[in-house]
Coordinates of C-alpha atoms in Angstrom, one line a residue:
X1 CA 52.7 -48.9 -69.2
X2 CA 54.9 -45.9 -69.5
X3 CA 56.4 -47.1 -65.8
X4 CA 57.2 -50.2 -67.2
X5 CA 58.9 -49.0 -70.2
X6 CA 60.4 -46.8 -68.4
X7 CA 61.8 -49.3 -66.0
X8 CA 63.4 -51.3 -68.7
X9 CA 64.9 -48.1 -70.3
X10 CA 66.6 -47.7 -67.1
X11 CA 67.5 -51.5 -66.5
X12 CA 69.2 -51.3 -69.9
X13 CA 70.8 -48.1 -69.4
X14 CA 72.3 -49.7 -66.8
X15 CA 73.2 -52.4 -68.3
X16 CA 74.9 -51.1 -70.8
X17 CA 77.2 -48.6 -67.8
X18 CA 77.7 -51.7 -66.0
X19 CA 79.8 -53.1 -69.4
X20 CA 81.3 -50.1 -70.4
X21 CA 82.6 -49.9 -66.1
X22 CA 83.8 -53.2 -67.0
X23 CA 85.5 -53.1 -70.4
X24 CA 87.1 -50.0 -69.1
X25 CA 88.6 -51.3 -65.9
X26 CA 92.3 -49.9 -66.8
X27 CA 91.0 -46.9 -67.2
X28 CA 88.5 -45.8 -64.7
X29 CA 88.7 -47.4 -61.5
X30 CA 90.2 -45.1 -59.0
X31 CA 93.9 -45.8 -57.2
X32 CA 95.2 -47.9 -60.4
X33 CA 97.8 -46.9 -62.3
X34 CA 98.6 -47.7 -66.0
X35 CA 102.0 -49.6 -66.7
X36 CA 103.0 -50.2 -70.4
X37 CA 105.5 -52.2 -72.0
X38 CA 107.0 -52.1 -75.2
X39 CA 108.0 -48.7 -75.6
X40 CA 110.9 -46.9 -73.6
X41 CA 110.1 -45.4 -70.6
X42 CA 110.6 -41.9 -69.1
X43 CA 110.6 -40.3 -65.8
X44 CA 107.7 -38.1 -64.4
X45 CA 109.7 -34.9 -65.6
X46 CA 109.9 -36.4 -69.3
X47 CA 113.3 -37.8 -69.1
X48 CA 114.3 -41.0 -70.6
X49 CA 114.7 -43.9 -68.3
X50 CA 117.9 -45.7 -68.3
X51 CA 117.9 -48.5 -66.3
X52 CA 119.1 -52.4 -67.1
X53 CA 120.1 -55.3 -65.4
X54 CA 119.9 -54.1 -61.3
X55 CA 116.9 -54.0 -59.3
X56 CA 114.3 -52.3 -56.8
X57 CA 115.1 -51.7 -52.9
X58 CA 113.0 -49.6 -50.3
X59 CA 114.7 -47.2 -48.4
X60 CA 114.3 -44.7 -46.6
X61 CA 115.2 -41.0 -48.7
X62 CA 117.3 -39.3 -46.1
X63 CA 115.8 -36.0 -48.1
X64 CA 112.4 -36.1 -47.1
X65 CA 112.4 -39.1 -44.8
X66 CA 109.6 -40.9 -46.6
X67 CA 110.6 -45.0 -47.5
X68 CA 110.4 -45.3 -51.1
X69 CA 111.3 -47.8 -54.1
X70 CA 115.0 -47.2 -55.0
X71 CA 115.5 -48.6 -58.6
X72 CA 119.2 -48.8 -59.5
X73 CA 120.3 -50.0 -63.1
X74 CA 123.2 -50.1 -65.5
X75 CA 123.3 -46.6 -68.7
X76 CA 124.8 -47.5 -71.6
X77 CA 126.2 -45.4 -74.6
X78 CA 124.0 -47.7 -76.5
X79 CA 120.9 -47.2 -74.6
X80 CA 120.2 -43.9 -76.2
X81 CA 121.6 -44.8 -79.5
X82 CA 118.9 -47.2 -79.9
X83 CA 116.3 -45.6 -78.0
X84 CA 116.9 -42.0 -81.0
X85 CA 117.2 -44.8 -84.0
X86 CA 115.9 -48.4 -83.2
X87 CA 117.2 -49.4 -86.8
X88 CA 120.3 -50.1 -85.9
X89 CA 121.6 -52.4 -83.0
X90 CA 125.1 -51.3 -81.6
X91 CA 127.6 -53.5 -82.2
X92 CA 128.7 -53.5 -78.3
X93 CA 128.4 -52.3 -74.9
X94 CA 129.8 -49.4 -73.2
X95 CA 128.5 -48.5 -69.8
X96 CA 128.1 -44.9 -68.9
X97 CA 126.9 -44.9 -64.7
X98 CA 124.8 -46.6 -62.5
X99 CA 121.5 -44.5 -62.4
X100 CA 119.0 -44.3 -59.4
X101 CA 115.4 -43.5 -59.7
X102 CA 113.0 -43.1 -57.0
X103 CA 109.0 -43.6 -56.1
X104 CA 106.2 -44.0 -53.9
X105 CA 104.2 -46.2 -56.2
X106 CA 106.6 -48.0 -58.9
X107 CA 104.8 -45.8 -61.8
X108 CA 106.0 -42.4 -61.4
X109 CA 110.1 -42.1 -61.2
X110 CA 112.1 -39.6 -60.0
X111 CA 115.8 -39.5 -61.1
X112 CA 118.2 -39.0 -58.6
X113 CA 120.9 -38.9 -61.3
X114 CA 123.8 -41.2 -61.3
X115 CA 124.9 -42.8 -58.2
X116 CA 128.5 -44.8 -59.7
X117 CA 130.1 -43.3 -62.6
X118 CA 132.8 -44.5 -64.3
X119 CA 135.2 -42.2 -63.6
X120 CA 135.1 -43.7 -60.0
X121 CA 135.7 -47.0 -61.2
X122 CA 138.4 -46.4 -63.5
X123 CA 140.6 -44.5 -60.9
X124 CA 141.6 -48.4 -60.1
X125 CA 140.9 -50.0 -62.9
X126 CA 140.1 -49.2 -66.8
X127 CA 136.0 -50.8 -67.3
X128 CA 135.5 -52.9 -69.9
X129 CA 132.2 -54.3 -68.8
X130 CA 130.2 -53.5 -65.6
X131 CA 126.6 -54.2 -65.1
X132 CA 124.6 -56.9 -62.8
X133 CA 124.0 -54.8 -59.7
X134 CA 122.0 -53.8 -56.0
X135 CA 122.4 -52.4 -53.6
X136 CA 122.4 -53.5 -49.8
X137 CA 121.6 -51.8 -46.7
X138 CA 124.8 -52.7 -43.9
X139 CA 123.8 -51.8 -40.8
X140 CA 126.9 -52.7 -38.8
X141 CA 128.4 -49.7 -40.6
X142 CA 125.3 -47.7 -41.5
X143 CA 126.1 -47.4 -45.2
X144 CA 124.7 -48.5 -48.1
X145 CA 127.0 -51.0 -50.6
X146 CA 126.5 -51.3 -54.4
X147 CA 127.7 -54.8 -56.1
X148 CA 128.5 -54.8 -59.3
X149 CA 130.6 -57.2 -62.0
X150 CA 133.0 -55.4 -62.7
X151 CA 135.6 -56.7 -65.7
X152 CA 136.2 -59.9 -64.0
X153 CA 135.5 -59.5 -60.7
X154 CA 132.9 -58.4 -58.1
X155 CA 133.2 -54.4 -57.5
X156 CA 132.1 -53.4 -54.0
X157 CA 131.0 -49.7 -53.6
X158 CA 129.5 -47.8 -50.4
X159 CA 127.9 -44.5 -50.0
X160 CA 126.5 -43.1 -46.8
X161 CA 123.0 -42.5 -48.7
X162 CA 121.1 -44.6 -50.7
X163 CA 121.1 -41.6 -52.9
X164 CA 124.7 -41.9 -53.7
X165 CA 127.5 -41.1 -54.8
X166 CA 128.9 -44.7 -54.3
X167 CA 132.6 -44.8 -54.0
X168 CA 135.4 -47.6 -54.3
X169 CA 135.6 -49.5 -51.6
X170 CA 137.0 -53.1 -52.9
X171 CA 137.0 -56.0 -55.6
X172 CA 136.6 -59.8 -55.0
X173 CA 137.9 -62.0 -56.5
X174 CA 135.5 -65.1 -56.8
X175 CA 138.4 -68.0 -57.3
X176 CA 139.0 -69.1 -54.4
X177 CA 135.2 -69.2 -53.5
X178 CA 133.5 -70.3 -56.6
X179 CA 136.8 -71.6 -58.6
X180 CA 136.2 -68.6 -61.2
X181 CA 137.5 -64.8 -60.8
X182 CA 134.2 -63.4 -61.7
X183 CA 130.7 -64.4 -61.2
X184 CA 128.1 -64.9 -63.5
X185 CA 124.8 -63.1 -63.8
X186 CA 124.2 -61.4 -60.0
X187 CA 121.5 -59.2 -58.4
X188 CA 121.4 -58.5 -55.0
X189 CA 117.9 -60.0 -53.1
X190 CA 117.1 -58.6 -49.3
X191 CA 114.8 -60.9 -47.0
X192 CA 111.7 -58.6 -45.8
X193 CA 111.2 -60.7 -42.5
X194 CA 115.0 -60.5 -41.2
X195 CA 116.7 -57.5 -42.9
X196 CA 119.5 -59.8 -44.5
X197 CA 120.9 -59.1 -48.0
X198 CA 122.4 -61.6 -49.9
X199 CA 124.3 -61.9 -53.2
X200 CA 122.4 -64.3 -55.8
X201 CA 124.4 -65.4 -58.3
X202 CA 126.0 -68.4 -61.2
X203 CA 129.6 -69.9 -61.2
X204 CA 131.5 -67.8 -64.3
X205 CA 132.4 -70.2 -66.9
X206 CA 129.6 -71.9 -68.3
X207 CA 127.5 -70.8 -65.9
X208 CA 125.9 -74.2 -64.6
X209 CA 126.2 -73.8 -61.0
X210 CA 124.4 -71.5 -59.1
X211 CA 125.5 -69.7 -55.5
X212 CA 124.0 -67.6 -52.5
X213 CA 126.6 -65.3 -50.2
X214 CA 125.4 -63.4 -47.7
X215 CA 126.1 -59.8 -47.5
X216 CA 127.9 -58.2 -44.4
X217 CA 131.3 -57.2 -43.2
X218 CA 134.5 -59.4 -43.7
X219 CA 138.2 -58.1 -42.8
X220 CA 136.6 -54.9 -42.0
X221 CA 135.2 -55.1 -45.4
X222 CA 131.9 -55.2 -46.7
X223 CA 132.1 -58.5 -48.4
X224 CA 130.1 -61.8 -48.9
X225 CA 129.9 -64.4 -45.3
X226 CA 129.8 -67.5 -46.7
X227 CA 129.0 -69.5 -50.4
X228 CA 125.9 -71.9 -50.7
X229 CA 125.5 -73.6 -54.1
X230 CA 122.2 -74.1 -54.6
X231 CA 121.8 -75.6 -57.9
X232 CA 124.2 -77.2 -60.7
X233 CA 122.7 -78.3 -63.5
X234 CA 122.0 -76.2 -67.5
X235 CA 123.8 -73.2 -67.8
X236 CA 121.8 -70.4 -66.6
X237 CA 121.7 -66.0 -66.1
X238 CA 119.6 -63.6 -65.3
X239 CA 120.0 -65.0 -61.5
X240 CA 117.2 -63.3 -59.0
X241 CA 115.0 -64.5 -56.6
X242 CA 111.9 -63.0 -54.3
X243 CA 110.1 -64.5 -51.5
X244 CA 106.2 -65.0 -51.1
X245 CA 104.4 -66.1 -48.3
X246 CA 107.3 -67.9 -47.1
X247 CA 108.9 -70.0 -49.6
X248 CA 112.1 -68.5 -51.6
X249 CA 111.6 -68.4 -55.6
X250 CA 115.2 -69.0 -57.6
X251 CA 114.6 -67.5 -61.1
X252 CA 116.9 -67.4 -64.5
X253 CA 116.9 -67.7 -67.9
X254 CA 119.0 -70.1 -70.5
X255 CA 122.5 -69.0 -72.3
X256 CA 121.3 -66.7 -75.2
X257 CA 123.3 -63.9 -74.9
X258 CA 121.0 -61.1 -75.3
X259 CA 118.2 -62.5 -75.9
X260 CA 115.5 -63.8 -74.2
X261 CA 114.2 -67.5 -73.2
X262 CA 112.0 -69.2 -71.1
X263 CA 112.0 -68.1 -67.8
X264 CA 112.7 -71.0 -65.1
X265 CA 112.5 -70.9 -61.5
X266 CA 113.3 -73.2 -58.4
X267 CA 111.7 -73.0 -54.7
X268 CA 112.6 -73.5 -51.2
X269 CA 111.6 -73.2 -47.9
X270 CA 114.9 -71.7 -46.4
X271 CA 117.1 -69.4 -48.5
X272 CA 119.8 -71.9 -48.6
X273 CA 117.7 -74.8 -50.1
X274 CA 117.6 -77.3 -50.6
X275 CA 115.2 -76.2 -53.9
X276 CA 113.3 -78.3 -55.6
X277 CA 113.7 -79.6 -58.6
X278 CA 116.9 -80.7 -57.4
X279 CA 119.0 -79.3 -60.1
X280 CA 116.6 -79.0 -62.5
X281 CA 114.5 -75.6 -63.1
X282 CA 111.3 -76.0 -63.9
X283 CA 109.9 -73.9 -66.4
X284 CA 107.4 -70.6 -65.5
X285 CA 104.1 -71.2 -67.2
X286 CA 102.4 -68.4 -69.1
X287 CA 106.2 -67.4 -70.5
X288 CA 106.4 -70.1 -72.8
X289 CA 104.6 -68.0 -76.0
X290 CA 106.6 -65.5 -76.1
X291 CA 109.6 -65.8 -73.8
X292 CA 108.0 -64.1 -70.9
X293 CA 107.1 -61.1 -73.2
X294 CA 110.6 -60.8 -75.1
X295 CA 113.1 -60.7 -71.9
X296 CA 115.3 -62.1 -69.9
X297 CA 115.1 -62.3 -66.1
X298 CA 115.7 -59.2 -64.6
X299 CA 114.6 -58.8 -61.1
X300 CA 111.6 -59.1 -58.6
X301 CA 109.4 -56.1 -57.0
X302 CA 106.8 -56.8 -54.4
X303 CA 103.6 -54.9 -53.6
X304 CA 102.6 -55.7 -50.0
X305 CA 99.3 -53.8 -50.2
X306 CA 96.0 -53.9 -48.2
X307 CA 94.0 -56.1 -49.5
X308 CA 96.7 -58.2 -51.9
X309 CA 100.0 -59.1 -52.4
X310 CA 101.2 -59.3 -55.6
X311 CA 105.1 -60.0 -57.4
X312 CA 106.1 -58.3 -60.2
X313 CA 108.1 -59.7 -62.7
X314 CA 110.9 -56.8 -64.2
X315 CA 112.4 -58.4 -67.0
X316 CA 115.6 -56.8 -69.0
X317 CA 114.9 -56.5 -72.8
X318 CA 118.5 -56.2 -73.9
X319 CA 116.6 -54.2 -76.9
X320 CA 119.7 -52.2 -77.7
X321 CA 122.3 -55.4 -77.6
X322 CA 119.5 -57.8 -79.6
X323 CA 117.6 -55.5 -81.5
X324 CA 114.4 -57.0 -80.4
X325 CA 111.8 -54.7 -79.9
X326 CA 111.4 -51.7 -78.0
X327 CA 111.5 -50.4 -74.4
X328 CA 114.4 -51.6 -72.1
X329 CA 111.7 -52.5 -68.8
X330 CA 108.8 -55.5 -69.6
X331 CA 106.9 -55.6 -65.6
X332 CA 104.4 -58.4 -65.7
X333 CA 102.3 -59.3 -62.6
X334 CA 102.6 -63.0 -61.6
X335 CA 99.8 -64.6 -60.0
X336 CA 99.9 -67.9 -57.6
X337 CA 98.3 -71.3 -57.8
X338 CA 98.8 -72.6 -54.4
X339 CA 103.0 -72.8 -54.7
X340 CA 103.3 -72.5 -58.5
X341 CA 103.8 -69.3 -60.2
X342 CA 102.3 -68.3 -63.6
X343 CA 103.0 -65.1 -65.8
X344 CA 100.5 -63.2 -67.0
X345 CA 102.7 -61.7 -70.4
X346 CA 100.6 -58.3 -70.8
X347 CA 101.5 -55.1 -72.8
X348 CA 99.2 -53.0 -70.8
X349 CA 97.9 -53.3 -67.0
X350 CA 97.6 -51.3 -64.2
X351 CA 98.7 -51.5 -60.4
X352 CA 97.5 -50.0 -57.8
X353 CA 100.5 -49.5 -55.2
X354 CA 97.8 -49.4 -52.2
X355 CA 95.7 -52.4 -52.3
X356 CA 97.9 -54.5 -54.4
X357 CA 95.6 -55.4 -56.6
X358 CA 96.3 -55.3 -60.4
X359 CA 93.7 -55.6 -63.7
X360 CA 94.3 -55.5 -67.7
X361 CA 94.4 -52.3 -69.5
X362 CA 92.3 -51.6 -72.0
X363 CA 95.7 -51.3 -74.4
X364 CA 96.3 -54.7 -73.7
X365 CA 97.6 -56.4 -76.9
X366 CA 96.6 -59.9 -76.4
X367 CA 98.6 -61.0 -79.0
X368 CA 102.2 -63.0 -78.0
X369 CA 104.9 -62.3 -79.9
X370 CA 103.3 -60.2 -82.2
X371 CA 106.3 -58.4 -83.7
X372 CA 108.1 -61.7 -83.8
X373 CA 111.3 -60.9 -81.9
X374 CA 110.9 -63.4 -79.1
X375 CA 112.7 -66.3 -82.0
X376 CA 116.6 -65.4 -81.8
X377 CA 117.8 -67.3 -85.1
X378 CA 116.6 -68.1 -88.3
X379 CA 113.3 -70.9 -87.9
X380 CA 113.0 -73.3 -88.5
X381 CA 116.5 -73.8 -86.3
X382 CA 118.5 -77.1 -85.4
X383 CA 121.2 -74.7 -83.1
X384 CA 119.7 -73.9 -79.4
X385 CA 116.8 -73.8 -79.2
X386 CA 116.1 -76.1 -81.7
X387 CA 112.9 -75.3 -83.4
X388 CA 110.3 -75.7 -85.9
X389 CA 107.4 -73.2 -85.4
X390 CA 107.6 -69.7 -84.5
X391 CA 107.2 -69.4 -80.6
X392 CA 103.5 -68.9 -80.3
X393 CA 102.5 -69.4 -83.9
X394 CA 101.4 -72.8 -85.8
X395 CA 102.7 -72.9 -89.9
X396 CA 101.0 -75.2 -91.5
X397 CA 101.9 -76.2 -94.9
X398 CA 98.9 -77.4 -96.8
X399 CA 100.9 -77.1 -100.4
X400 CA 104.3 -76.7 -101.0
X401 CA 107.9 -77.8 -99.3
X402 CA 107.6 -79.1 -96.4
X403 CA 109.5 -77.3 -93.1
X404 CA 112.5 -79.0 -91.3
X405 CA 115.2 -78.3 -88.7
X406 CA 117.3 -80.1 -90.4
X407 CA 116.9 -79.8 -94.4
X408 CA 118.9 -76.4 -95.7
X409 CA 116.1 -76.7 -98.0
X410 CA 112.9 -75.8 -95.8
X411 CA 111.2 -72.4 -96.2
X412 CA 112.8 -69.6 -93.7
X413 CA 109.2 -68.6 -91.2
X414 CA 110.7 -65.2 -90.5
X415 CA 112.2 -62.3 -92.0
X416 CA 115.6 -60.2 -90.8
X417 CA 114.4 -56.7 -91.7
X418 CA 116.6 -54.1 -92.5
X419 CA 117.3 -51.2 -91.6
X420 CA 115.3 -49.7 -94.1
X421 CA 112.8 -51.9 -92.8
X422 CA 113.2 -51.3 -89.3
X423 CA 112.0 -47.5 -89.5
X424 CA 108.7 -48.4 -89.8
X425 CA 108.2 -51.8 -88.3
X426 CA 109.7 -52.7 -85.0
X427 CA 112.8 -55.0 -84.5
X428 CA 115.1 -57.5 -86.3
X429 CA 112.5 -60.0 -87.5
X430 CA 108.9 -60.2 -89.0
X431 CA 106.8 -63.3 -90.3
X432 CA 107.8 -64.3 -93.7
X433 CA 105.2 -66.4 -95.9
X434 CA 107.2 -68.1 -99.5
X435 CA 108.7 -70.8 -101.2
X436 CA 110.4 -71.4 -104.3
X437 CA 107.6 -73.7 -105.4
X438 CA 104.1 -73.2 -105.3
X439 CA 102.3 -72.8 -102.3
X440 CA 99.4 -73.0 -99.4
X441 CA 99.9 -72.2 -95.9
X442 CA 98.3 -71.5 -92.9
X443 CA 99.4 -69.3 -89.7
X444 CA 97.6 -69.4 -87.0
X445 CA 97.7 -68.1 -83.3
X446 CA 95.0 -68.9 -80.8
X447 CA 94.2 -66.4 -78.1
X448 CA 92.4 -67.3 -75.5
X449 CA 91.1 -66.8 -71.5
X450 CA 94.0 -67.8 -69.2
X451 CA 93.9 -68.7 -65.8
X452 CA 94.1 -65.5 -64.8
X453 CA 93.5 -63.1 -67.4
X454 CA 89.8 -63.2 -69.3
X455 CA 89.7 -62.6 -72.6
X456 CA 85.8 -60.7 -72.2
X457 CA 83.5 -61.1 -74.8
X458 CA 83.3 -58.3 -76.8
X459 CA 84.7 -56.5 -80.1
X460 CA 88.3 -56.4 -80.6
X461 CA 90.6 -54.6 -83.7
X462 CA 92.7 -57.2 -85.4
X463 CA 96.0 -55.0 -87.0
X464 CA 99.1 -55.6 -88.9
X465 CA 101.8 -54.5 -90.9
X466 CA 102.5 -56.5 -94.1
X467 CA 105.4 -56.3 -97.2
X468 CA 104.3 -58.4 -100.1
X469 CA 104.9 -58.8 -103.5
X470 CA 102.4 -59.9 -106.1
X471 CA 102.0 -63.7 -107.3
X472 CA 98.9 -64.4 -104.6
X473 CA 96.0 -66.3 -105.8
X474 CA 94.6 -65.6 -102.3
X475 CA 96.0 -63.5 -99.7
X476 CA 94.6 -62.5 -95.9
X477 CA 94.4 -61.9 -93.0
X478 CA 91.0 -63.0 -90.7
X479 CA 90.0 -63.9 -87.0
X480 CA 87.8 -66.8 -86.1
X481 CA 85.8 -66.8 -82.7
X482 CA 82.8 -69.0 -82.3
X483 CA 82.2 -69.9 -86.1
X484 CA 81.7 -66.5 -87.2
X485 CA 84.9 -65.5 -89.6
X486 CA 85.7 -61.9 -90.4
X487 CA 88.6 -61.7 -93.5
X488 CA 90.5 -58.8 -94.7
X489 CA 91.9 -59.7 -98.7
X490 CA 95.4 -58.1 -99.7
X491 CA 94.1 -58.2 -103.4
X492 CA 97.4 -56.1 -104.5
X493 CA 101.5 -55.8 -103.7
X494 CA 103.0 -53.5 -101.5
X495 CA 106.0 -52.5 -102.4
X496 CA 106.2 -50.4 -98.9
X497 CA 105.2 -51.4 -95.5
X498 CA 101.2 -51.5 -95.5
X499 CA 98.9 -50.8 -92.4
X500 CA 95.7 -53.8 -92.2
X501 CA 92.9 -53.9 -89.7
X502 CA 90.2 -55.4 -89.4
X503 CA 87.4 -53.6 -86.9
X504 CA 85.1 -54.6 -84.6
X505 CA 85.6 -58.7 -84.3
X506 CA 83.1 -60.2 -81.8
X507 CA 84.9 -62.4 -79.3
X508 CA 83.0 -64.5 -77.6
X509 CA 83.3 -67.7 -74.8
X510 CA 87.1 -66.6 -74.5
X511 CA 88.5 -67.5 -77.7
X512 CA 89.4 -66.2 -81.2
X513 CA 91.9 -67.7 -83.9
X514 CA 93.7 -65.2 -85.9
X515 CA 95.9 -66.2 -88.8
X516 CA 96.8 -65.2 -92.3
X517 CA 96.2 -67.5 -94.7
X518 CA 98.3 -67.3 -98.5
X519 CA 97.8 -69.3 -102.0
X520 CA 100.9 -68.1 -103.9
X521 CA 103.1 -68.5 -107.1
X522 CA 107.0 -70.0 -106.6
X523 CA 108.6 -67.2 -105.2
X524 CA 106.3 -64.8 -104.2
X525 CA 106.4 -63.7 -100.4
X526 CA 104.8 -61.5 -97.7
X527 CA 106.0 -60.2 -94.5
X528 CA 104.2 -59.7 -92.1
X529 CA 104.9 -57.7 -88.5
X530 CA 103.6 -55.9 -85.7
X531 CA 100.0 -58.2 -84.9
X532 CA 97.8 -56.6 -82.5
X533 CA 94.2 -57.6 -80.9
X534 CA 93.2 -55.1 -78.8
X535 CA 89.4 -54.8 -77.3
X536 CA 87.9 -52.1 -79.2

């Protein structure tokens, strides 16, 4: 009898490791490595990060002679503005360098300092912009050239180390390739199976054409070979590509100026097409929610490990430009169904840079567009993209006026914070629940198990940050998973930003509604910002 009870003590004991192992997967498994998003980044020594719109190479450091991931990116003056007081978006840009960072394992960076400054580039010309850059190995020459828009042209810089400095070595001018002086968005993609680099890049006006050149040397210059347009069709930036298991991905974003869209992509089995759709980009699924987690295309990094290969998404948030959220760097893993790729839009994961292989953190907000940044204009919107709902949320208006894209009348769904409002919460916008007449309403996101990421049974915490005034006959926030409801009841107003949470949630069979549901007077309101669910 005692053996028996004892053997079920230890079959439960067990048990109960075997689910904490697996709830803490981000954590405790050895060789992973924990990436977050949405916060700036830093380097291993504690320095801030600066690093927008260039990309990740592998070279080898002439230093130590190890082959290692060479990030290059744009500085601006803005970057640390924002960065010391996300309150306030700067008006502008003005870039400061090109930076380079190094590592053996894309999670621990190592600044080499900056490569390009602009000192270089204004011995010949005086900047006004410069960003949109890589860099390419030339091996006819042995040297290592940095492209970059520059004003209106294409800036070609060389350095005899990847480690820099880059110096002036000569500007294109696109017109009598592309029939415009400058490009469009460009990043510089090199093919792993034949050592090639080519410029990937969008016709400058309009942007609705979009071009490969390779990279090599021209006139005794390093220059682009040759022009391929590839697609013409909706404007589009944010131009990068990748290649996996033999097929050539096209990715960009739509026209929003700093902000981030949906994130579209073409294929192709030879680098100069033809890609399919023909001249039409099909959308990425998995970034429709939230506008593949509040960015814009960036770049591609892969991990050829041991036992998996995986791509990683590095998309630019133009934070200090748009104002919409925090951190410059959002890496998302994609994963593959046969040809098609999907985004897996996570706050917290980890990599390991050895086997490939990649999991959820236990950080993981699985919440999309919680702080409600990923909607650039006031919604409902009849200007690009027109819109009803909040991306990833559902209104409903059970009393009260009804909403409209194209009736001046319709209740605004989110809120422009202030700056006032801005030092606690995070960005430009937040939900906003009102009308001038009496009301009911209903706003609802459903999270749920995707095809690649489970959302495990177990307890989550439910949290917010909410603004309200009084005039609420019933006002709260709840989650929903499996019939059993959990509620938390604002019963008062808050004049100031107010922390809510509700603990301990039991998720189960993949899926939990969470919402906020109001009863109100005319004119009373509540803003609401900064939704997490994160497994407790």
């Amino acid at each position: 009898m005692h053996t028996l009870a004892k053997a079920l003590i230890t079959q439960v004991l067990l048990l109960l490791i075997l689910q904490t192992a697996k709830s803490q997967t981000g954590v405790t498994s050895p060789g992973f490595l924990s990436i977050t998003n949405n916060v700036f980044w830093d380097t291993k020594e504690g320095l801030p990060l600066y690093s927008q719109g260039g990309g990740i190479f592998r070279f080898k450091d002439p230093e130590s002679g190890i082959e290692k991931y060479y990030w290059y990116g744009a500085q601006y003056k803005e970057s640390a503005q924002y960065r010391n007081d996300p309150s306030v978006t700067p008006p502008r840009d003005n870039f400061v360098s090109v930076t380079c960072y190094t590592s053996t394992d894309l999670v621990n960076w190592e600044s080499k300092g900056d490569v390009l400054i602009r000192a270089e580039m204004d011995k010949h010309q005086h900047t006004r912009w410069a960003g949109r850059l890589g860099v390419a190995y030339v091996k006819e020459i042995d040297k290592y050239a940095l492209f970059i828009q520059h004003n209106a042209e294409v800036l070609v810089t060389v350095s005899d180390s990847p480690n820099g400095p880059f110096k002036w070595h000569q500007r294109i001018n696109m017109e009598e390739t592309i029939g415009t002086s400058n490009t469009g968005d460009q990043t510089v993609f090199t093919d792993e199976d034949t050592g090639i680099s080519y410029l990937v890049y969008s016709y400058g006006k309009g942007r609705h054409k979009l071009y490969i050149s390779e990279i090599g040397m021209k006139d005794g210059k390093v220059g682009l070979l040759d022009c391929t347009q590839v697609y013409k069709g909706a404007g589009r930036e944010g131009n990068c590509m990748f290649k996996y298991k033999g097929k050539y991905y096209l990715f960009a974003s739509n026209l929003y100026g700093w902000d981030s869209s949906y994130a579209y992509y073409l294929v192709a089995d030879d680098i100069r097409g033809p890609y399919t759709p023909t001249n039409e980009m099909s959308i990425l699924r998995g970034s429709e929610m939230d506008y593949a987690h509040v960015t814009q295309t960036g770049f591609f990094v892969k991990v050829k490990g041991s036992k998996q290969e995986t791509v990683i998404y590095c998309g630019d948030r133009w934070a200090n430009f748009a104002g919409n959220g925090l951190g410059y760097n959002q890496w998302c893993p994609l994963s593959f169904d046969g040809e098609t790729p999907y985004f897996n839009s996570l706050s917290a994961w980890c990599l390991n840079p050895t086997t490939g292989e990649w999991q959820v953190d236990t950080g993981n907000n699985y919440i999309k567009n919680g702080s409600f940044e990923a909607d650039r204009r006031r919604i409902p919107s009849p200007i690009k993209p027109v819109q009803e709902q909040l991306l990833g949320w559902a209104t409903t208006i059970i009393e009260g006026t009804k909403l409209s894209v194209s009736d001046s009348t319709s209740p605004s769904l989110n809120y422009f914070n202030t700056q006032q409002d801005r030092k606690t919460v995070i960005g430009e916008k937040s939900l906003q629940i009102s009308d001038v007449v009496n009301f009911k309403r209903k706003v609802v996101q459903t999270v749920e198990s995707s095809p690649y990421v489970d959302l495990e049974d177990g307890y989550y915490n439910l949290t917010a940050k909410i603004r309200n005034s009084d005039g609420f006959r019933r006002l709260e926030m709840y989650a929903e998973s499996s019939g059993n409801i959990v509620k938390k009841s604002i019963s008062k107003s808050n004049d100031g930003w107010t922390a809510i949470e509700i603990e301990k949630i039991p998720v189960r069979n993949g899926h939990v509604e969470i919402g906020f549901v109001a009863e109100g007077n005319a004119g009373a309101f509540c803003y609401v910002d900064d939704v997490s669910l994160v497994k407790n």
